[in-house]
Short mmCIF file of C-alpha atoms in Angstrom, two decimals:
data_model
loop_
_atom_site.label_atom_id
_atom_site.label_comp_id
_atom_site.label_asym_id
_atom_site.label_seq_id
_atom_site.Cartn_x
_atom_site.Cartn_y
_atom_site.Cartn_z
CA MET H 1 -7.59 28.52 18.39
CA HIS H 2 -9.98 28.22 21.20
CA PHE H 3 -8.55 26.23 24.05
CA THR H 4 -11.38 23.56 24.09
CA LYS H 5 -11.03 23.02 20.28
CA LEU H 6 -7.27 22.53 20.97
CA LEU H 7 -7.82 19.80 23.59
CA ARG H 8 -10.13 18.05 21.09
CA ARG H 9 -7.53 17.99 18.42
CA TRP H 10 -5.13 16.64 20.98
CA ALA H 11 -7.48 14.06 22.17
CA ARG H 12 -8.10 12.80 18.44
CA ALA H 13 -4.27 12.49 17.86
CA LEU H 14 -3.57 11.04 21.10
CA ALA H 15 -6.48 8.36 20.70
CA PRO H 16 -4.56 5.73 18.33
CA ALA H 17 -1.42 6.15 20.62
CA MET H 18 -3.55 5.21 23.70
CA LEU H 19 -5.18 2.50 21.44
CA ALA H 20 -1.89 1.05 20.72
CA ALA H 21 -0.45 1.20 24.00
CA ALA H 22 -3.42 -0.97 25.33
CA LEU H 23 -2.74 -3.42 22.55
CA ALA H 24 0.87 -3.34 23.35
CA GLY H 25 0.26 -4.45 26.79
CA CYS H 26 -1.99 -7.64 25.68
CA ALA H 27 0.25 -8.42 22.20
CA THR H 28 1.60 -11.48 24.09
CA THR H 29 -1.86 -12.94 25.24
CA HIS H 30 -3.89 -11.89 21.97
CA PRO H 31 -6.07 -15.03 21.27
CA THR H 32 -4.79 -15.18 17.64
CA MET H 33 -0.95 -14.08 18.20
CA VAL H 34 1.62 -16.46 17.06
CA ASP H 35 5.36 -16.34 18.11
CA ALA H 36 8.41 -18.79 18.33
CA THR H 37 6.89 -20.32 21.58
CA THR H 38 3.32 -20.77 20.46
CA GLU H 39 1.90 -24.22 21.29
CA PRO H 40 -1.65 -24.11 19.51
CA ASP H 41 -4.63 -26.33 20.88
CA PRO H 42 -5.12 -29.57 19.18
CA ASN H 43 -7.89 -28.05 17.14
CA ASP H 44 -6.19 -25.04 15.87
CA GLY H 45 -4.78 -24.30 12.57
CA LEU H 46 -2.57 -21.41 11.31
CA VAL H 47 -3.56 -18.53 8.92
CA ALA H 48 -1.10 -16.53 7.00
CA LEU H 49 -1.88 -13.72 4.79
CA ARG H 50 0.83 -11.64 3.10
CA LEU H 51 -0.08 -7.78 2.69
CA VAL H 52 1.53 -5.72 0.10
CA ASN H 53 0.63 -1.73 1.29
CA THR H 54 1.55 0.69 -1.39
CA SER H 55 0.28 3.57 0.82
CA GLY H 56 2.89 5.45 2.34
CA SER H 57 0.46 7.26 5.02
CA ILE H 58 -1.93 4.41 5.58
CA LYS H 59 -0.63 1.75 8.38
CA LEU H 60 -2.99 -1.47 8.40
CA ARG H 61 -2.44 -3.43 11.55
CA GLU H 62 -5.61 -5.71 11.87
CA LEU H 63 -7.17 -8.18 9.20
CA LYS H 64 -10.60 -9.07 10.41
CA VAL H 65 -12.37 -12.51 9.73
CA ARG H 66 -15.55 -13.77 10.53
CA SER H 67 -16.42 -17.35 11.40
CA LEU H 68 -18.96 -18.73 9.14
CA THR H 69 -19.97 -21.27 11.99
CA THR H 70 -20.25 -18.97 15.04
CA GLY H 71 -20.39 -15.48 13.44
CA GLN H 72 -17.70 -14.26 15.72
CA GLU H 73 -15.41 -11.64 14.33
CA ILE H 74 -11.69 -12.23 15.14
CA SER H 75 -8.78 -10.04 14.32
CA LEU H 76 -5.44 -11.02 13.34
CA LEU H 77 -2.54 -8.56 13.76
CA ALA H 78 0.29 -7.84 11.32
CA GLN H 79 3.74 -8.73 11.94
CA GLN H 80 6.89 -7.47 10.28
CA PHE H 81 9.42 -9.96 9.73
CA GLY H 82 12.81 -8.48 8.93
CA GLN H 83 13.34 -5.55 6.54
CA THR H 84 10.85 -6.47 4.12
CA GLN H 85 8.01 -3.96 2.85
CA THR H 86 5.47 -6.50 3.44
CA ALA H 87 3.55 -7.23 6.57
CA THR H 88 2.16 -10.63 7.24
CA PHE H 89 -0.98 -11.23 9.42
CA LEU H 90 -0.04 -14.62 11.04
CA GLY H 91 -2.56 -15.95 13.30
CA ARG H 92 -4.06 -19.43 15.03
CA LEU H 93 -7.81 -20.14 14.71
CA PRO H 94 -10.10 -22.93 15.63
CA ALA H 95 -10.88 -25.34 12.91
CA GLY H 96 -13.74 -24.04 10.44
CA ARG H 97 -14.69 -21.71 7.80
CA TYR H 98 -14.10 -18.21 7.57
CA GLN H 99 -14.91 -15.15 5.63
CA PRO H 100 -12.52 -12.14 5.47
CA THR H 101 -14.28 -8.98 6.33
CA SER H 102 -11.81 -6.07 6.58
CA LEU H 103 -8.65 -4.47 6.99
CA VAL H 104 -8.13 -1.83 9.81
CA GLY H 105 -5.45 0.78 10.44
CA THR H 106 -4.68 4.48 10.59
CA GLU H 107 -3.82 7.27 8.59
CA ASN H 108 -1.08 9.41 9.16
CA LEU H 109 -1.09 7.93 12.95
CA MET H 110 -4.57 9.45 13.36
CA ALA H 111 -7.57 8.92 11.38
CA GLU H 112 -9.30 5.55 11.63
CA VAL H 113 -9.28 3.53 8.46
CA THR H 114 -11.33 0.63 7.59
CA VAL H 115 -11.07 -1.36 4.31
CA PRO H 116 -13.99 -3.73 3.28
CA LEU H 117 -13.11 -6.88 1.83
CA ASP H 118 -16.42 -8.13 0.71
CA LYS H 119 -15.11 -8.15 -3.01
CA ALA H 120 -11.77 -9.50 -2.38
CA GLY H 121 -12.18 -11.84 0.26
CA ASP H 122 -13.34 -15.48 -0.61
CA PRO H 123 -14.25 -17.84 2.24
CA PHE H 124 -11.52 -19.94 3.28
CA GLU H 125 -11.09 -23.30 5.52
CA VAL H 126 -8.79 -23.65 8.67
CA GLN H 127 -7.60 -27.30 9.32
CA ALA H 128 -6.45 -28.52 12.66
CA ARG H 129 -2.30 -28.21 12.95
CA ARG H 130 -2.33 -27.20 9.40
CA VAL H 131 -1.35 -23.89 7.35
CA THR H 132 -4.10 -21.82 5.60
CA ASP H 133 -2.05 -19.88 3.14
CA LEU H 134 -4.03 -16.95 1.98
CA ARG H 135 -1.37 -15.72 -0.25
CA THR H 136 -0.75 -12.15 -0.89
CA LEU H 137 -3.16 -9.26 -0.71
CA VAL H 138 -2.12 -6.23 -2.61
CA PHE H 139 -3.76 -2.85 -0.96
CA VAL H 140 -4.06 0.18 -3.26
CA PRO H 141 -5.64 3.29 -2.37
CA LEU H 142 -7.71 5.17 -5.16
CA ILE H 143 -6.27 8.75 -5.09
CA GLU H 144 -8.86 11.12 -6.22
CA THR H 145 -7.75 14.58 -7.43
CA ASP H 146 -9.44 17.85 -6.62
CA THR H 147 -8.92 20.25 -9.53
CA ARG H 148 -10.45 23.03 -7.51
CA VAL H 149 -7.27 23.18 -5.23
CA ASP H 150 -4.35 21.33 -7.11
CA SER H 151 -4.73 18.83 -9.87
CA LYS H 152 -1.55 16.91 -8.42
CA ARG H 153 -2.76 16.66 -5.15
CA PRO H 154 -4.85 14.06 -3.55
CA ASN H 155 -8.37 14.63 -2.42
CA TRP H 156 -7.88 13.44 1.29
CA ARG H 157 -11.66 12.92 1.82
CA GLU H 158 -11.98 10.67 -0.94
CA TRP H 159 -8.61 8.97 -0.12
CA GLN H 160 -10.19 7.89 3.32
CA THR H 161 -13.06 6.15 1.61
CA SER H 162 -12.05 4.80 -1.81
CA PHE H 163 -9.65 1.73 -2.29
CA LEU H 164 -8.85 -0.59 -4.87
CA ILE H 165 -8.30 -4.21 -3.56
CA SER H 166 -6.23 -6.59 -5.65
CA SER H 167 -4.50 -10.10 -4.87
CA HIS H 168 -1.79 -11.90 -6.83
CA PRO H 169 -0.42 -15.21 -5.53
CA THR H 170 2.96 -15.12 -4.29
CA PRO H 171 5.81 -18.10 -4.95
CA VAL H 172 6.89 -18.09 -1.29
CA ALA H 173 5.19 -20.82 0.84
CA VAL H 174 3.89 -20.16 4.27
CA ASP H 175 5.95 -23.15 5.70
CA ALA H 176 9.20 -21.64 4.53
CA LEU H 177 8.32 -18.21 5.87
CA LEU H 178 7.72 -19.54 9.39
CA LYS H 179 10.71 -21.78 9.12
CA ALA H 180 12.95 -18.96 8.41
CA ARG H 181 11.43 -16.47 10.76
CA LEU H 182 9.76 -18.54 13.66
CA PRO H 183 12.20 -21.53 13.47
CA LYS H 184 11.05 -22.84 17.04
CA MET H 185 7.38 -23.24 16.23
CA ALA H 186 7.77 -24.45 12.82
CA ALA H 187 10.23 -27.29 14.16
CA THR H 188 7.38 -28.57 16.56
CA MET H 189 4.30 -28.10 14.40
CA LEU H 190 4.85 -27.87 10.45
CA ALA H 191 5.47 -30.67 8.55
CA GLN H 192 4.11 -30.36 4.90
CA PRO H 193 1.06 -28.30 5.38
CA PRO H 194 -1.30 -28.00 2.20
CA LEU H 195 -2.28 -24.80 0.86
CA VAL H 196 -6.10 -24.94 1.55
CA GLY H 197 -7.28 -21.40 1.06
CA THR H 198 -6.81 -18.41 -1.17
CA ILE H 199 -7.85 -14.84 -1.28
CA GLY H 200 -9.12 -13.72 -4.67
CA THR H 201 -7.96 -14.93 -8.12
CA ALA H 202 -6.44 -11.92 -9.54
CA ASP H 203 -4.02 -12.69 -12.69
CA LYS H 204 -1.42 -10.45 -14.24
CA ALA H 205 -4.09 -7.89 -15.62
CA ALA H 206 -5.20 -7.25 -12.20
CA LEU H 207 -1.40 -6.86 -10.84
CA HIS H 208 -0.61 -4.48 -13.76
CA GLN H 209 -3.66 -2.40 -12.88
CA ALA H 210 -2.39 -2.06 -9.27
CA VAL H 211 1.18 -1.42 -10.58
CA ARG H 212 -0.09 1.63 -12.62
CA ARG H 213 -1.89 2.96 -9.18
CA THR H 214 1.17 2.48 -7.00
CA ARG H 215 3.21 5.46 -6.46
CA ALA H 216 5.23 4.70 -3.42
CA ALA H 217 9.25 4.18 -4.07
CA VAL H 218 11.92 3.66 -1.71
CA ASN H 219 15.67 3.01 -1.52
CA SER H 220 16.62 6.05 -4.12
CA ARG H 221 20.29 6.41 -5.37
CA PHE H 222 21.82 8.40 -7.82
CA VAL H 223 23.47 6.30 -10.78
CA ASN H 224 25.46 9.29 -12.02
CA ASP H 225 25.04 13.14 -11.54
CA HIS H 226 21.79 13.53 -13.34
CA LEU H 227 20.13 10.05 -13.26
CA SER H 228 18.32 8.92 -10.07
CA MET H 229 16.67 5.40 -9.41
CA SER H 230 14.19 3.96 -7.02
CA GLY H 231 12.54 0.81 -6.26
CA GLY H 232 9.24 0.19 -4.67
CA PRO H 233 6.51 -2.61 -3.95
CA LEU H 234 4.92 -4.72 -6.50
CA GLY H 235 8.43 -4.87 -8.47
CA VAL H 236 8.36 -1.17 -9.46
CA VAL H 237 11.73 0.48 -10.50
CA GLU H 238 11.61 4.15 -11.46
CA ILE H 239 14.32 5.96 -13.21
CA TYR H 240 14.28 9.92 -13.03
CA ASP H 241 16.49 11.67 -15.43
CA ILE H 242 17.08 15.19 -13.75
CA LYS H 243 18.57 17.03 -17.01
CA ALA H 244 15.29 15.86 -19.15
CA GLY H 245 12.77 15.80 -16.35
CA ARG H 246 11.69 12.52 -17.59
CA ARG H 247 10.60 9.71 -15.20
CA GLU H 248 10.58 6.07 -16.68
CA ARG H 249 8.62 3.24 -14.76
CA ILE H 250 9.74 -0.46 -15.06
CA HIS H 251 7.65 -3.19 -13.72
CA MET H 252 9.82 -6.43 -13.03
CA ASP H 253 7.13 -8.88 -13.14
CA THR H 254 6.82 -9.77 -9.46
CA ALA H 255 4.65 -8.92 -6.65
CA HIS H 256 7.66 -8.21 -4.08
CA ALA H 257 9.19 -5.09 -3.29
CA ILE H 258 12.57 -4.11 -4.99
CA GLN H 259 14.91 -3.37 -2.60
CA ALA H 260 18.21 -2.80 -4.49
CA PHE H 261 19.55 -2.20 -7.93
CA GLU H 262 22.43 -1.40 -10.11
CA VAL H 263 22.83 -0.29 -13.71
CA LEU H 264 25.78 -2.34 -14.87
CA ALA H 265 28.44 -0.87 -17.43
CA ASP H 266 26.80 -2.39 -20.38
CA GLY H 267 23.35 -0.93 -19.52
CA ARG H 268 21.52 -3.86 -18.06
CA LEU H 269 19.42 -3.36 -14.96
CA LEU H 270 20.24 -5.85 -12.18
CA VAL H 271 17.68 -5.95 -9.37
CA GLY H 272 16.68 -7.54 -6.07
CA GLY H 273 14.20 -7.42 -3.28
CA GLU H 274 11.96 -9.61 -0.89
CA SER H 275 11.83 -13.21 -0.69
CA GLY H 276 15.13 -13.57 -2.54
CA PHE H 277 13.85 -12.16 -5.76
CA LEU H 278 16.59 -11.46 -8.33
CA ALA H 279 16.22 -10.55 -11.94
CA LEU H 280 18.13 -9.06 -14.85
CA ASN H 281 16.63 -6.61 -17.31
CA ASP H 282 18.13 -6.09 -20.67
CA PRO H 283 19.39 -2.49 -21.84
CA LYS H 284 16.36 -2.04 -23.83
CA ARG H 285 14.15 -2.78 -20.74
CA GLN H 286 12.21 -5.37 -22.81
CA THR H 287 13.20 -8.82 -21.48
CA ILE H 288 13.34 -9.76 -17.75
CA THR H 289 15.62 -12.85 -16.82
CA PRO H 290 14.88 -14.22 -13.26
CA ILE H 291 18.06 -15.48 -11.42
CA GLN H 292 17.95 -18.64 -9.16
CA LEU H 293 20.53 -17.99 -6.37
CA LEU H 294 18.58 -16.93 -2.96
CA SER H 295 16.08 -18.60 -0.57
CA PRO H 296 12.77 -17.43 0.00
CA GLY H 297 14.06 -16.22 3.43
CA ASP H 298 16.48 -13.92 2.08
CA ILE H 299 16.25 -10.00 1.05
CA VAL H 300 18.35 -8.37 -1.32
CA LEU H 301 20.24 -5.46 0.62
CA LEU H 302 22.66 -4.17 -2.13
CA LEU H 303 23.71 -4.67 -5.73
CA GLN H 304 27.08 -3.06 -6.49
CA GLN H 305 29.38 -3.12 -9.62
CA ALA H 306 33.12 -2.29 -8.57
CA SER H 307 35.43 -0.51 -10.65
CA ASP H 308 37.01 -3.64 -11.90
CA GLY H 309 33.79 -4.89 -13.55
CA ARG H 310 32.76 -7.55 -10.64
CA VAL H 311 29.34 -7.48 -9.42
CA TYR H 312 28.58 -7.69 -5.69
CA LEU H 313 25.45 -8.88 -3.81
CA VAL H 314 24.67 -8.40 -0.19
CA ALA H 315 21.60 -10.37 1.02
CA ASP H 316 19.80 -10.43 4.74
CA ARG H 317 19.20 -13.80 6.34
CA GLU H 318 17.84 -14.86 9.66
CA SER H 319 21.27 -15.04 11.87
CA LYS H 320 23.71 -13.69 9.23
CA VAL H 321 24.29 -11.39 6.08
CA ALA H 322 25.80 -13.16 2.92
CA VAL H 323 27.86 -11.21 0.54
CA TYR H 324 28.26 -12.78 -3.21
CA ARG H 325 30.44 -11.84 -6.12
CA ALA H 326 29.82 -12.66 -9.70
CA ASP H 327 31.44 -11.82 -13.15
CA PRO H 328 29.10 -9.58 -14.95
CA ARG H 329 29.27 -12.00 -18.22
CA SER H 330 27.87 -14.68 -15.86
CA LEU H 331 25.38 -13.46 -13.41
CA THR H 332 23.89 -17.01 -12.90
CA ASP H 333 27.25 -17.99 -11.42
CA TRP H 334 27.82 -16.43 -7.90
CA THR H 335 30.68 -16.99 -5.40
CA LEU H 336 29.80 -16.70 -1.51
CA VAL H 337 32.50 -14.13 -0.52
CA ARG H 338 31.64 -14.06 3.48
CA GLU H 339 29.12 -14.55 5.89
CA LEU H 340 28.84 -11.95 8.76
CA PRO H 341 27.05 -12.99 11.74
CA THR H 342 23.88 -10.79 13.18
CA GLU H 343 22.41 -10.94 16.60
CA HIS H 344 18.95 -10.08 17.36
CA SER H 345 17.45 -8.97 20.62
CA ASN H 346 14.27 -11.05 20.29
CA GLU H 347 12.51 -13.45 18.29
CA SER H 348 8.97 -12.60 19.81
CA PRO H 349 6.77 -9.92 17.96
CA ALA H 350 5.88 -7.05 20.06
CA PHE H 351 3.73 -3.82 19.35
CA ASP H 352 5.21 -0.82 18.01
CA THR H 353 3.34 2.02 19.13
CA ARG H 354 4.99 4.56 16.73
CA MET H 355 4.41 2.78 13.87
CA PHE H 356 1.12 1.00 14.76
CA VAL H 357 2.17 -2.41 13.65
CA LEU H 358 3.43 -5.88 15.36
CA ARG H 359 7.24 -6.04 14.73
CA ASP H 360 9.56 -8.90 15.92
CA TRP H 361 12.02 -5.83 17.18
CA ARG H 362 15.19 -7.39 15.52
CA LEU H 363 17.57 -4.72 14.93
CA PRO H 364 17.89 -4.56 10.87
CA ASN H 365 20.90 -5.05 8.74
CA PHE H 366 22.10 -2.36 6.22
CA ALA H 367 24.51 -2.28 3.35
CA GLU H 368 25.95 0.65 1.32
CA ALA H 369 29.07 1.17 -1.12
CA SER H 370 31.43 3.63 -1.68
CA ASN H 371 34.02 3.78 -4.72
CA GLU H 372 36.41 1.94 -2.86
CA ARG H 373 34.42 -0.04 -0.06
CA LEU H 374 31.57 -2.44 0.63
CA VAL H 375 30.38 -1.56 3.96
CA VAL H 376 27.88 -3.63 6.06
CA HIS H 377 26.09 -2.86 9.56
CA THR H 378 25.04 -5.81 11.49
CA PRO H 379 23.50 -5.50 15.14
CA PRO H 380 24.28 -5.11 17.69
CA LYS H 381 26.81 -2.60 16.78
CA GLN H 382 29.09 -3.85 13.89
CA LEU H 383 30.40 -2.23 10.90
CA HIS H 384 32.08 -4.58 8.45
CA SER H 385 33.88 -3.30 5.33
CA MET H 386 35.70 -4.84 2.33
CA ASP H 387 38.36 -3.15 0.33
CA LEU H 388 36.77 -3.75 -3.40
CA ARG H 389 40.53 -3.43 -4.73
CA THR H 390 42.13 -5.83 -2.49
CA GLY H 391 39.17 -8.00 -0.89
CA GLN H 392 40.28 -7.50 2.66
CA TRP H 393 37.81 -7.25 5.47
CA GLU H 394 37.73 -4.97 8.30
CA THR H 395 35.41 -4.90 11.20
CA THR H 396 34.82 -2.29 13.97
CA THR H 397 32.45 -1.53 16.60
CA THR H 398 30.05 1.43 16.74
CA GLN H 399 28.77 3.40 19.96
CA ARG H 400 25.24 2.75 19.12
CA ALA H 401 23.25 0.69 16.22
CA PHE H 402 21.96 2.46 13.18
CA ARG H 403 18.34 1.57 13.54
CA HIS H 404 17.50 3.28 10.36
CA GLY H 405 20.35 2.77 8.43
CA PHE H 406 23.25 4.99 7.08
CA LYS H 407 24.62 6.74 4.23
CA ILE H 408 28.05 6.69 2.42
CA THR H 409 29.58 9.08 -0.03
CA PRO H 410 31.30 8.10 -3.12
CA ASP H 411 34.68 9.08 -1.32
CA GLY H 412 33.79 7.14 1.72
CA PHE H 413 32.26 9.52 4.25
CA ILE H 414 29.86 7.46 6.39
CA ALA H 415 26.68 9.51 8.15
CA GLY H 416 23.81 8.27 9.74
CA MET H 417 21.79 8.49 13.12
CA TRP H 418 21.69 6.64 16.37
CA GLY H 419 18.43 8.26 17.36
CA PRO H 420 16.27 10.87 16.27
CA GLY H 421 18.52 13.83 15.40
CA TRP H 422 21.84 12.18 16.82
CA ILE H 423 23.93 12.34 13.78
CA ALA H 424 27.00 10.13 13.54
CA THR H 425 29.75 10.18 11.03
CA SER H 426 32.88 8.41 10.37
CA ASN H 427 35.62 9.62 7.88
CA ASP H 428 37.66 6.23 8.11
CA TYR H 429 35.23 3.46 7.66
CA GLY H 430 34.18 3.30 11.35
CA ARG H 431 37.38 3.26 13.00
CA THR H 432 36.62 6.43 14.65
CA TRP H 433 33.47 8.26 15.12
CA ASN H 434 32.05 11.73 15.71
CA ARG H 435 28.73 12.80 17.02
CA MET H 436 27.37 15.95 15.41
CA SER H 437 24.56 18.41 16.01
CA THR H 438 20.99 17.18 17.29
CA TRP H 439 17.67 18.39 16.19
CA ILE H 440 14.33 17.23 17.66
CA ASN H 441 12.64 16.47 14.17
CA ALA H 442 14.74 16.02 11.00
CA THR H 443 15.52 13.61 8.16
CA GLN H 444 18.64 11.60 8.01
CA PRO H 445 21.45 13.93 7.00
CA HIS H 446 22.68 13.60 3.19
CA PHE H 447 26.45 14.32 2.59
CA ILE H 448 27.53 14.09 -1.12
CA ASP H 449 31.31 14.28 -0.15
CA LYS H 450 33.41 14.39 3.08
CA GLN H 451 32.54 18.18 3.17
CA ARG H 452 29.08 19.28 2.13
CA GLY H 453 26.22 18.11 3.55
CA TRP H 454 22.34 18.66 4.06
CA VAL H 455 19.79 17.81 6.49
CA GLN H 456 16.15 19.01 6.53
CA VAL H 457 14.83 20.27 9.70
CA HIS H 458 11.07 20.94 11.13
CA SER H 459 10.13 23.44 13.28
CA VAL H 460 8.02 21.83 16.36
CA GLY H 461 5.18 23.97 17.68
CA LEU H 462 1.89 23.25 19.58
CA MET H 463 0.10 21.98 16.48
CA GLY H 464 3.23 19.89 15.29
CA SER H 465 5.67 20.26 12.48
CA ASP H 466 5.25 23.52 11.26
CA LYS H 467 7.91 25.01 9.04
CA GLN H 468 10.55 23.38 7.20
CA HIS H 469 14.15 24.43 6.32
CA MET H 470 17.53 23.27 5.36
CA GLN H 471 20.69 22.89 7.49
CA ILE H 472 23.81 22.97 5.50
CA SER H 473 27.38 22.01 6.59
CA GLN H 474 30.47 22.62 4.43
CA ASP H 475 32.85 21.16 7.08
CA GLY H 476 31.93 17.58 7.33
CA GLY H 477 28.90 18.18 9.73
CA GLN H 478 31.05 20.17 12.30
CA THR H 479 28.87 23.40 12.14
CA TRP H 480 25.52 24.05 10.12
CA THR H 481 24.06 27.22 8.76
CA GLN H 482 20.42 27.88 7.96
CA GLY H 483 19.24 27.26 4.44
CA PRO H 484 16.15 28.76 2.76
CA PHE H 485 12.64 27.86 4.14
CA THR H 486 10.02 25.72 2.97
CA THR H 487 6.58 25.81 3.95
CA PRO H 488 3.64 23.06 3.66
CA GLU H 489 2.05 25.42 1.19
CA LYS H 490 4.83 24.73 -1.28
CA VAL H 491 5.50 20.91 -0.58
CA SER H 492 3.07 18.57 0.54
CA GLY H 493 4.31 18.53 4.37
CA GLY H 494 4.01 15.62 6.47
CA HIS H 495 7.89 14.83 6.47
CA THR H 496 9.51 13.28 9.37
CA TRP H 497 13.28 12.52 10.04
CA LEU H 498 12.66 8.90 8.42
CA ASP H 499 11.50 10.24 5.33
CA PRO H 500 13.90 9.50 2.24
CA PHE H 501 15.87 12.71 1.04
CA TRP H 502 18.72 12.67 -1.46
CA ILE H 503 21.05 15.36 -3.07
CA ASP H 504 22.99 15.18 -6.47
CA PRO H 505 26.57 15.25 -6.87
CA THR H 506 26.14 19.12 -7.34
CA GLY H 507 24.34 19.97 -4.38
CA LYS H 508 21.48 21.73 -6.16
CA VAL H 509 19.10 19.18 -7.24
CA MET H 510 17.33 17.56 -4.27
CA LEU H 511 14.64 14.73 -4.21
CA ARG H 512 12.37 13.22 -1.68
CA TYR H 513 9.29 11.17 -1.77
CA SER H 514 6.30 12.73 0.12
CA LEU H 515 4.46 10.34 2.26
CA GLY H 516 5.66 7.54 0.09
CA HIS H 517 3.88 8.62 -2.99
CA TYR H 518 4.85 11.75 -4.60
CA LEU H 519 8.24 12.67 -5.98
CA GLU H 520 9.03 16.17 -5.01
CA THR H 521 12.27 17.68 -6.49
CA SER H 522 14.07 21.11 -5.95
CA THR H 523 16.80 22.62 -8.40
CA ASP H 524 17.78 25.58 -6.17
CA GLY H 525 18.95 23.78 -2.99
CA GLY H 526 15.54 23.72 -1.13
CA ALA H 527 14.11 27.10 -1.90
CA LYS H 528 11.25 25.63 -3.88
CA TRP H 529 9.78 22.38 -4.68
CA GLU H 530 7.70 20.78 -7.49
CA ILE H 531 5.71 17.64 -7.34
CA ARG H 532 6.62 15.48 -10.23
#
């Protein structure tokens, strides 16, 4: 490639990062920003909009509104509260009437994307020292296919210009959200704010239409050696039967993301997610029964049935992690087992240049389970485990925090990353740790037992990630050997070390979600991949 063309490509790639850095420098002084220390002017009101983004590659960072009085266009920046998959556009505006105009973001951290809201955005009113709840906006990209290349792949040019915007009310009141995540501001400003505005009037039919177009899925786990499950936004749960090659999609009749799920011994499906959502599905997947247990500020991290039949639930809260237990015959009656304190570095939001979104920089909580123990990681560096047979708890300290979670094998081998490519493992539930091999760009490692592990590594050149291949360990991560290569021609490419990546207990079947959309599978250890 000519050197001038290379410089131009680098300039296009770096432009969003330079913009993000500029925004990071002024994030705390942005005229609409809201944080725990905000003291609005007497004529200011708060505006909040929850955004459910079903795109894995498009990051939406701004909501633009226009004053119907002055004609001025104002941007509200996205903020991430906790481990939720939704973003919240939360800002302060002078009292008056406004019209939403567009959402602005980036695709694959490079291409600028503008989504017009002419059809979905109804005018709304902001009242002084009150909250205008714009409810929930669901963003679903229209993925057009180009049969001249591959009928299963998106036409990227159409993807950048065609969108479906739907909206659906959420049962979470804005004041509850603010009190849970910004308590200082809520205590001084919020009393009983009326819901004075909405965006759109979508009904269940529109929500179901959005669900049909939603392809993103996260938090995958293997129920057994041939059945994989994953949860996603808009109450979507996907079950993939490896032997039959069949996928089943279940909608839990909610706009919330599903973060945790468990198939109980009697076949019932128990799921949980954002805003304290918890529901039970019958074995035939026909009846959904909501369970009232958690508050709107809670997020369900894990659901696990122990070998004795008892069911455990781990919920993320503002300053602690709560662990509950229930008898499977009475899942409406839960007992609080333990509350684990957490520490967060900063309540105030800051701009994350890597993800192009405002985050509150709180270190997240994570929970996993082996056959014999429930394991919870809380910041700054605490690992708690409970023996599921005796109920005894043990707490240890990690050398660094798991910022993006960890995985645990059925026989109790823990593996995660303390940073990009820094693999940390423990064979005794956190009492001792080993730091393993390092790569610049790789997925998190996936072990299926205490010996066998895989990691997907990307070769990095002048043009970014070029070739992808597997590194395989047979000795608990002490040494690694290179597996078969895969190339962007065989798979969709674009993977990073944060992408989900799983292997079944046989070590042959591999699953991953490409850019949060397409389920890719390999049945030969990664030599060949297919899009499902």
